[in-house]
């Protein structure tokens, strides 16, 4: 994390470096806080029937942010874009991709974040059953996930149209993912699932982060 931060902070002023230092210190305190929280006792949940890999497929769904990762990763891409963006009074070299200033990026990202949060909360509220569910319904789950998928598509299209992530370096994104801290046992659990030849399973990671490379890097390094 320090290496990436040093690289991204090369062009910053002394005042901006002080702000980044305070933000980084706050993030470290947040990580230490969550790491110090007591974990619930692990539970072994048996399958309802014997698993036959030739006939059965086990569907595993997992949230990523704060379930797999210690901190929320949704704003990492925006922070990289903001930190590496030109200042409002800087002239950009001709060969470079034209980008918004850091101030414009921060304001635009704030608007997109608030809009997404409101729509996400409304979507979750609409798909949650109003009464107690007596049994698992796979079709209902599929429809709920389709609604979430539609929300993600709309959110992604708005991010693309806004150009807030325009010009991001893929390698910077991957390095940020490699330095994401995952909860103990998270990475090893999914590795066991994938490598178990006697298990026919599909793993689906759900996240409102806009970059699959970030998540893949987090798991590959974990």
PDB file of C-alpha atoms in Angstrom:
ATOM      1  CA  UNK A   1       0.000   0.000   0.000  1.00  0.00           C
ATOM      2  CA  UNK A   2       2.850   2.369   0.871  1.00  0.00           C
ATOM      3  CA  UNK A   3       4.537   1.751  -2.510  1.00  0.00           C
ATOM      4  CA  UNK A   4       1.374   2.574  -4.457  1.00  0.00           C
ATOM      5  CA  UNK A   5       0.676   5.603  -2.275  1.00  0.00           C
ATOM      6  CA  UNK A   6       4.206   6.932  -2.815  1.00  0.00           C
ATOM      7  CA  UNK A   7       3.848   6.536  -6.574  1.00  0.00           C
ATOM      8  CA  UNK A   8       0.477   8.268  -6.694  1.00  0.00           C
ATOM      9  CA  UNK A   9       1.627  11.112  -4.436  1.00  0.00           C
ATOM     10  CA  UNK A  10       4.614  12.255  -6.495  1.00  0.00           C
ATOM     11  CA  UNK A  11       2.815  15.255  -8.021  1.00  0.00           C
ATOM     12  CA  UNK A  12       1.000  16.359  -4.844  1.00  0.00           C
ATOM     13  CA  UNK A  13       1.674  19.570  -2.945  1.00  0.00           C
ATOM     14  CA  UNK A  14       2.725  19.630   0.701  1.00  0.00           C
ATOM     15  CA  UNK A  15      -0.808  20.459   1.834  1.00  0.00           C
ATOM     16  CA  UNK A  16      -2.266  17.618  -0.228  1.00  0.00           C
ATOM     17  CA  UNK A  17       0.336  15.205   1.155  1.00  0.00           C
ATOM     18  CA  UNK A  18      -0.738  16.136   4.686  1.00  0.00           C
ATOM     19  CA  UNK A  19      -4.354  15.311   3.776  1.00  0.00           C
ATOM     20  CA  UNK A  20      -3.348  11.978   2.199  1.00  0.00           C
ATOM     21  CA  UNK A  21      -1.272  11.114   5.270  1.00  0.00           C
ATOM     22  CA  UNK A  22      -4.244  11.755   7.553  1.00  0.00           C
ATOM     23  CA  UNK A  23      -6.562   9.704   5.316  1.00  0.00           C
ATOM     24  CA  UNK A  24      -4.095   6.824   5.212  1.00  0.00           C
ATOM     25  CA  UNK A  25      -3.703   6.919   8.992  1.00  0.00           C
ATOM     26  CA  UNK A  26      -7.498   6.857   9.350  1.00  0.00           C
ATOM     27  CA  UNK A  27      -7.704   3.818   7.052  1.00  0.00           C
ATOM     28  CA  UNK A  28      -5.070   1.990   9.114  1.00  0.00           C
ATOM     29  CA  UNK A  29      -7.034   2.702  12.284  1.00  0.00           C
ATOM     30  CA  UNK A  30     -10.193   1.413  10.589  1.00  0.00           C
ATOM     31  CA  UNK A  31      -8.426  -1.821   9.605  1.00  0.00           C
ATOM     32  CA  UNK A  32      -7.067  -2.261  13.139  1.00  0.00           C
ATOM     33  CA  UNK A  33     -10.552  -1.655  14.558  1.00  0.00           C
ATOM     34  CA  UNK A  34     -12.221  -4.299  12.367  1.00  0.00           C
ATOM     35  CA  UNK A  35      -9.348  -6.731  12.923  1.00  0.00           C
ATOM     36  CA  UNK A  36      -9.796  -6.405  16.681  1.00  0.00           C
ATOM     37  CA  UNK A  37     -13.492  -7.304  16.564  1.00  0.00           C
ATOM     38  CA  UNK A  38     -14.390 -10.791  17.837  1.00  0.00           C
ATOM     39  CA  UNK A  39     -15.297 -13.212  15.069  1.00  0.00           C
ATOM     40  CA  UNK A  40     -18.352 -15.416  15.270  1.00  0.00           C
ATOM     41  CA  UNK A  41     -17.598 -19.080  15.743  1.00  0.00           C
ATOM     42  CA  UNK A  42     -17.214 -20.871  12.440  1.00  0.00           C
ATOM     43  CA  UNK A  43     -20.060 -23.216  11.599  1.00  0.00           C
ATOM     44  CA  UNK A  44     -20.108 -26.284   9.392  1.00  0.00           C
ATOM     45  CA  UNK A  45     -23.369 -26.353   7.454  1.00  0.00           C
ATOM     46  CA  UNK A  46     -24.138 -29.785   5.955  1.00  0.00           C
ATOM     47  CA  UNK A  47     -25.690 -30.186   2.523  1.00  0.00           C
ATOM     48  CA  UNK A  48     -29.306 -31.301   2.490  1.00  0.00           C
ATOM     49  CA  UNK A  49     -28.333 -34.365   0.469  1.00  0.00           C
ATOM     50  CA  UNK A  50     -25.297 -36.234  -0.807  1.00  0.00           C
ATOM     51  CA  UNK A  51     -23.476 -34.275  -3.482  1.00  0.00           C
ATOM     52  CA  UNK A  52     -23.242 -36.043  -6.833  1.00  0.00           C
ATOM     53  CA  UNK A  53     -20.834 -34.019  -9.050  1.00  0.00           C
ATOM     54  CA  UNK A  54     -22.220 -35.658 -12.190  1.00  0.00           C
ATOM     55  CA  UNK A  55     -25.777 -34.497 -11.492  1.00  0.00           C
ATOM     56  CA  UNK A  56     -25.590 -31.721  -8.921  1.00  0.00           C
ATOM     57  CA  UNK A  57     -24.066 -28.250  -9.063  1.00  0.00           C
ATOM     58  CA  UNK A  58     -23.506 -26.329  -5.840  1.00  0.00           C
ATOM     59  CA  UNK A  59     -24.085 -22.580  -6.285  1.00  0.00           C
ATOM     60  CA  UNK A  60     -22.029 -20.471  -3.876  1.00  0.00           C
ATOM     61  CA  UNK A  61     -22.754 -16.739  -3.606  1.00  0.00           C
ATOM     62  CA  UNK A  62     -20.638 -14.405  -1.516  1.00  0.00           C
ATOM     63  CA  UNK A  63     -20.523 -10.674  -1.000  1.00  0.00           C
ATOM     64  CA  UNK A  64     -17.053  -9.152  -1.407  1.00  0.00           C
ATOM     65  CA  UNK A  65     -16.870  -5.840   0.442  1.00  0.00           C
ATOM     66  CA  UNK A  66     -16.559  -6.287   4.224  1.00  0.00           C
ATOM     67  CA  UNK A  67     -17.470  -9.978   3.833  1.00  0.00           C
ATOM     68  CA  UNK A  68     -14.288 -11.043   2.063  1.00  0.00           C
ATOM     69  CA  UNK A  69     -12.369  -7.773   2.366  1.00  0.00           C
ATOM     70  CA  UNK A  70     -11.589  -6.027   5.642  1.00  0.00           C
ATOM     71  CA  UNK A  71     -12.423  -2.612   4.159  1.00  0.00           C
ATOM     72  CA  UNK A  72     -14.916  -1.436   1.537  1.00  0.00           C
ATOM     73  CA  UNK A  73     -13.261  -1.424  -1.886  1.00  0.00           C
ATOM     74  CA  UNK A  74     -15.919   0.514  -3.785  1.00  0.00           C
ATOM     75  CA  UNK A  75     -14.164   3.882  -3.564  1.00  0.00           C
ATOM     76  CA  UNK A  76     -10.634   2.651  -4.323  1.00  0.00           C
ATOM     77  CA  UNK A  77     -10.918   3.211  -8.079  1.00  0.00           C
ATOM     78  CA  UNK A  78     -12.271   6.710  -7.541  1.00  0.00           C
ATOM     79  CA  UNK A  79      -9.485   7.544  -5.107  1.00  0.00           C
ATOM     80  CA  UNK A  80      -6.856   6.371  -7.610  1.00  0.00           C
ATOM     81  CA  UNK A  81      -8.497   8.514 -10.299  1.00  0.00           C
ATOM     82  CA  UNK A  82      -8.697  11.564  -8.025  1.00  0.00           C
ATOM     83  CA  UNK A  83      -5.115  11.284  -6.765  1.00  0.00           C
ATOM     84  CA  UNK A  84      -3.659  10.814 -10.256  1.00  0.00           C
ATOM     85  CA  UNK A  85      -5.873  13.463 -11.903  1.00  0.00           C
ATOM     86  CA  UNK A  86      -4.338  16.782 -13.011  1.00  0.00           C
ATOM     87  CA  UNK A  87      -4.902  19.812 -10.815  1.00  0.00           C
ATOM     88  CA  UNK A  88      -7.334  22.411 -12.127  1.00  0.00           C
ATOM     89  CA  UNK A  89      -4.479  24.809 -12.926  1.00  0.00           C
ATOM     90  CA  UNK A  90      -2.307  22.205 -14.676  1.00  0.00           C
ATOM     91  CA  UNK A  91      -2.020  21.921 -18.443  1.00  0.00           C
ATOM     92  CA  UNK A  92      -2.143  18.332 -19.688  1.00  0.00           C
ATOM     93  CA  UNK A  93       0.442  17.162 -22.242  1.00  0.00           C
ATOM     94  CA  UNK A  94      -1.058  16.639 -25.699  1.00  0.00           C
ATOM     95  CA  UNK A  95      -0.396  12.855 -25.956  1.00  0.00           C
ATOM     96  CA  UNK A  96      -2.264  12.139 -22.696  1.00  0.00           C
ATOM     97  CA  UNK A  97      -5.954  11.282 -22.493  1.00  0.00           C
ATOM     98  CA  UNK A  98      -7.947  14.368 -21.532  1.00  0.00           C
ATOM     99  CA  UNK A  99      -9.148  14.008 -17.934  1.00  0.00           C
ATOM    100  CA  UNK A 100     -11.172  16.028 -15.459  1.00  0.00           C
ATOM    101  CA  UNK A 101      -9.391  17.855 -12.674  1.00  0.00           C
ATOM    102  CA  UNK A 102      -9.215  16.286  -9.221  1.00  0.00           C
ATOM    103  CA  UNK A 103     -11.857  18.728  -7.919  1.00  0.00           C
ATOM    104  CA  UNK A 104     -14.273  17.914 -10.737  1.00  0.00           C
ATOM    105  CA  UNK A 105     -13.682  14.191 -10.223  1.00  0.00           C
ATOM    106  CA  UNK A 106     -14.342  14.371  -6.495  1.00  0.00           C
ATOM    107  CA  UNK A 107     -17.609  16.286  -6.982  1.00  0.00           C
ATOM    108  CA  UNK A 108     -18.814  13.997  -9.779  1.00  0.00           C
ATOM    109  CA  UNK A 109     -17.914  10.868  -7.830  1.00  0.00           C
ATOM    110  CA  UNK A 110     -19.748  12.154  -4.773  1.00  0.00           C
ATOM    111  CA  UNK A 111     -22.899  12.664  -6.839  1.00  0.00           C
ATOM    112  CA  UNK A 112     -22.648   9.198  -8.430  1.00  0.00           C
ATOM    113  CA  UNK A 113     -22.049   7.561  -5.045  1.00  0.00           C
ATOM    114  CA  UNK A 114     -25.080   9.182  -3.434  1.00  0.00           C
ATOM    115  CA  UNK A 115     -27.263   8.295  -6.402  1.00  0.00           C
ATOM    116  CA  UNK A 116     -26.128   4.677  -6.390  1.00  0.00           C
ATOM    117  CA  UNK A 117     -26.523   4.277  -2.627  1.00  0.00           C
ATOM    118  CA  UNK A 118     -30.114   5.540  -2.759  1.00  0.00           C
ATOM    119  CA  UNK A 119     -31.029   3.259  -5.674  1.00  0.00           C
ATOM    120  CA  UNK A 120     -29.290   0.263  -4.095  1.00  0.00           C
ATOM    121  CA  UNK A 121     -31.171   0.675  -0.823  1.00  0.00           C
ATOM    122  CA  UNK A 122     -34.464   0.999  -2.707  1.00  0.00           C
ATOM    123  CA  UNK A 123     -33.688  -2.122  -4.749  1.00  0.00           C
ATOM    124  CA  UNK A 124     -32.839  -4.196  -1.672  1.00  0.00           C
ATOM    125  CA  UNK A 125     -36.006  -2.991   0.046  1.00  0.00           C
ATOM    126  CA  UNK A 126     -38.129  -3.972  -2.956  1.00  0.00           C
ATOM    127  CA  UNK A 127     -36.742  -7.515  -3.291  1.00  0.00           C
ATOM    128  CA  UNK A 128     -36.797  -8.412   0.403  1.00  0.00           C
ATOM    129  CA  UNK A 129     -39.913 -10.452   1.275  1.00  0.00           C
ATOM    130  CA  UNK A 130     -42.399  -8.683   3.506  1.00  0.00           C
ATOM    131  CA  UNK A 131     -43.281 -11.913   5.313  1.00  0.00           C
ATOM    132  CA  UNK A 132     -41.215 -14.714   6.788  1.00  0.00           C
ATOM    133  CA  UNK A 133     -40.039 -17.198   4.167  1.00  0.00           C
ATOM    134  CA  UNK A 134     -40.706 -20.804   5.106  1.00  0.00           C
ATOM    135  CA  UNK A 135     -38.538 -22.496   2.482  1.00  0.00           C
ATOM    136  CA  UNK A 136     -35.788 -21.720  -0.009  1.00  0.00           C
ATOM    137  CA  UNK A 137     -37.000 -20.662  -3.459  1.00  0.00           C
ATOM    138  CA  UNK A 138     -34.309 -20.721  -6.133  1.00  0.00           C
ATOM    139  CA  UNK A 139     -36.439 -18.952  -8.758  1.00  0.00           C
ATOM    140  CA  UNK A 140     -37.135 -16.068  -6.381  1.00  0.00           C
ATOM    141  CA  UNK A 141     -33.414 -15.767  -5.675  1.00  0.00           C
ATOM    142  CA  UNK A 142     -32.668 -15.646  -9.418  1.00  0.00           C
ATOM    143  CA  UNK A 143     -35.215 -12.878  -9.967  1.00  0.00           C
ATOM    144  CA  UNK A 144     -33.785 -10.883  -7.068  1.00  0.00           C
ATOM    145  CA  UNK A 145     -30.258 -11.215  -8.453  1.00  0.00           C
ATOM    146  CA  UNK A 146     -31.510 -10.150 -11.890  1.00  0.00           C
ATOM    147  CA  UNK A 147     -32.879  -6.953 -10.351  1.00  0.00           C
ATOM    148  CA  UNK A 148     -29.526  -6.308  -8.695  1.00  0.00           C
ATOM    149  CA  UNK A 149     -27.794  -7.013 -12.005  1.00  0.00           C
ATOM    150  CA  UNK A 150     -30.003  -4.468 -13.786  1.00  0.00           C
ATOM    151  CA  UNK A 151     -29.140  -1.905 -11.123  1.00  0.00           C
ATOM    152  CA  UNK A 152     -25.430  -2.599 -11.616  1.00  0.00           C
ATOM    153  CA  UNK A 153     -25.765  -2.161 -15.392  1.00  0.00           C
ATOM    154  CA  UNK A 154     -27.422   1.230 -14.976  1.00  0.00           C
ATOM    155  CA  UNK A 155     -24.802   2.282 -12.435  1.00  0.00           C
ATOM    156  CA  UNK A 156     -21.965   1.119 -14.683  1.00  0.00           C
ATOM    157  CA  UNK A 157     -23.383   3.020 -17.657  1.00  0.00           C
ATOM    158  CA  UNK A 158     -23.546   6.219 -15.603  1.00  0.00           C
ATOM    159  CA  UNK A 159     -19.945   5.796 -14.455  1.00  0.00           C
ATOM    160  CA  UNK A 160     -18.820   5.229 -18.058  1.00  0.00           C
ATOM    161  CA  UNK A 161     -20.750   8.256 -19.341  1.00  0.00           C
ATOM    162  CA  UNK A 162     -19.351  10.465 -16.558  1.00  0.00           C
ATOM    163  CA  UNK A 163     -15.729   9.616 -17.535  1.00  0.00           C
ATOM    164  CA  UNK A 164     -14.649   9.690 -13.869  1.00  0.00           C
ATOM    165  CA  UNK A 165     -12.514   6.572 -14.363  1.00  0.00           C
ATOM    166  CA  UNK A 166     -11.179   7.614 -17.760  1.00  0.00           C
ATOM    167  CA  UNK A 167      -7.423   7.157 -18.126  1.00  0.00           C
ATOM    168  CA  UNK A 168      -6.925   4.869 -15.119  1.00  0.00           C
ATOM    169  CA  UNK A 169      -3.868   2.645 -15.254  1.00  0.00           C
ATOM    170  CA  UNK A 170      -4.796  -1.052 -15.085  1.00  0.00           C
ATOM    171  CA  UNK A 171      -1.547  -1.901 -13.318  1.00  0.00           C
ATOM    172  CA  UNK A 172      -2.315   0.623 -10.557  1.00  0.00           C
ATOM    173  CA  UNK A 173      -5.714  -1.023 -10.123  1.00  0.00           C
ATOM    174  CA  UNK A 174      -4.196  -4.496  -9.913  1.00  0.00           C
ATOM    175  CA  UNK A 175      -1.587  -3.362  -7.386  1.00  0.00           C
ATOM    176  CA  UNK A 176      -4.337  -1.835  -5.258  1.00  0.00           C
ATOM    177  CA  UNK A 177      -6.197  -5.160  -5.400  1.00  0.00           C
ATOM    178  CA  UNK A 178      -3.089  -7.104  -4.429  1.00  0.00           C
ATOM    179  CA  UNK A 179      -2.797  -4.994  -1.284  1.00  0.00           C
ATOM    180  CA  UNK A 180      -6.421  -5.414  -0.224  1.00  0.00           C
ATOM    181  CA  UNK A 181      -6.597  -7.305   3.054  1.00  0.00           C
ATOM    182  CA  UNK A 182      -9.029 -10.228   3.139  1.00  0.00           C
ATOM    183  CA  UNK A 183     -10.505 -11.799   6.251  1.00  0.00           C
ATOM    184  CA  UNK A 184      -8.641 -14.818   7.595  1.00  0.00           C
ATOM    185  CA  UNK A 185      -9.686 -18.021   5.843  1.00  0.00           C
ATOM    186  CA  UNK A 186     -11.572 -16.294   3.027  1.00  0.00           C
ATOM    187  CA  UNK A 187      -9.076 -16.930   0.237  1.00  0.00           C
ATOM    188  CA  UNK A 188      -8.273 -20.475   1.383  1.00  0.00           C
ATOM    189  CA  UNK A 189     -11.993 -21.360   1.490  1.00  0.00           C
ATOM    190  CA  UNK A 190     -12.553 -20.451  -2.155  1.00  0.00           C
ATOM    191  CA  UNK A 191      -9.297 -22.138  -3.179  1.00  0.00           C
ATOM    192  CA  UNK A 192     -10.482 -25.378  -1.590  1.00  0.00           C
ATOM    193  CA  UNK A 193     -13.809 -25.115  -3.407  1.00  0.00           C
ATOM    194  CA  UNK A 194     -12.177 -24.516  -6.789  1.00  0.00           C
ATOM    195  CA  UNK A 195      -9.499 -27.197  -6.394  1.00  0.00           C
ATOM    196  CA  UNK A 196     -11.813 -29.893  -4.995  1.00  0.00           C
ATOM    197  CA  UNK A 197     -12.251 -32.286  -7.936  1.00  0.00           C
ATOM    198  CA  UNK A 198     -15.055 -34.175  -6.186  1.00  0.00           C
ATOM    199  CA  UNK A 199     -17.114 -31.007  -5.915  1.00  0.00           C
ATOM    200  CA  UNK A 200     -19.082 -29.502  -8.797  1.00  0.00           C
ATOM    201  CA  UNK A 201     -19.556 -25.892  -7.747  1.00  0.00           C
ATOM    202  CA  UNK A 202     -19.970 -22.440  -9.261  1.00  0.00           C
ATOM    203  CA  UNK A 203     -18.677 -19.527  -7.196  1.00  0.00           C
ATOM    204  CA  UNK A 204     -20.188 -16.063  -7.680  1.00  0.00           C
ATOM    205  CA  UNK A 205     -18.701 -13.003  -5.974  1.00  0.00           C
ATOM    206  CA  UNK A 206     -21.114 -10.080  -5.614  1.00  0.00           C
ATOM    207  CA  UNK A 207     -19.775  -6.548  -5.343  1.00  0.00           C
ATOM    208  CA  UNK A 208     -20.673  -3.009  -6.356  1.00  0.00           C
ATOM    209  CA  UNK A 209     -17.026  -2.288  -7.144  1.00  0.00           C
ATOM    210  CA  UNK A 210     -16.707  -1.353 -10.830  1.00  0.00           C
ATOM    211  CA  UNK A 211     -13.610  -3.393 -11.642  1.00  0.00           C
ATOM    212  CA  UNK A 212     -13.282  -7.170 -11.740  1.00  0.00           C
ATOM    213  CA  UNK A 213      -9.476  -6.834 -12.036  1.00  0.00           C
ATOM    214  CA  UNK A 214      -9.373  -5.353  -8.536  1.00  0.00           C
ATOM    215  CA  UNK A 215     -11.260  -8.312  -7.061  1.00  0.00           C
ATOM    216  CA  UNK A 216      -9.317 -10.924  -9.033  1.00  0.00           C
ATOM    217  CA  UNK A 217      -6.032  -9.390  -7.901  1.00  0.00           C
ATOM    218  CA  UNK A 218      -7.197  -9.450  -4.292  1.00  0.00           C
ATOM    219  CA  UNK A 219      -7.953 -13.185  -4.460  1.00  0.00           C
ATOM    220  CA  UNK A 220      -4.877 -14.122  -6.504  1.00  0.00           C
ATOM    221  CA  UNK A 221      -2.575 -12.422  -4.005  1.00  0.00           C
ATOM    222  CA  UNK A 222      -4.463 -13.712  -0.966  1.00  0.00           C
TER     223      UNK A 222
END
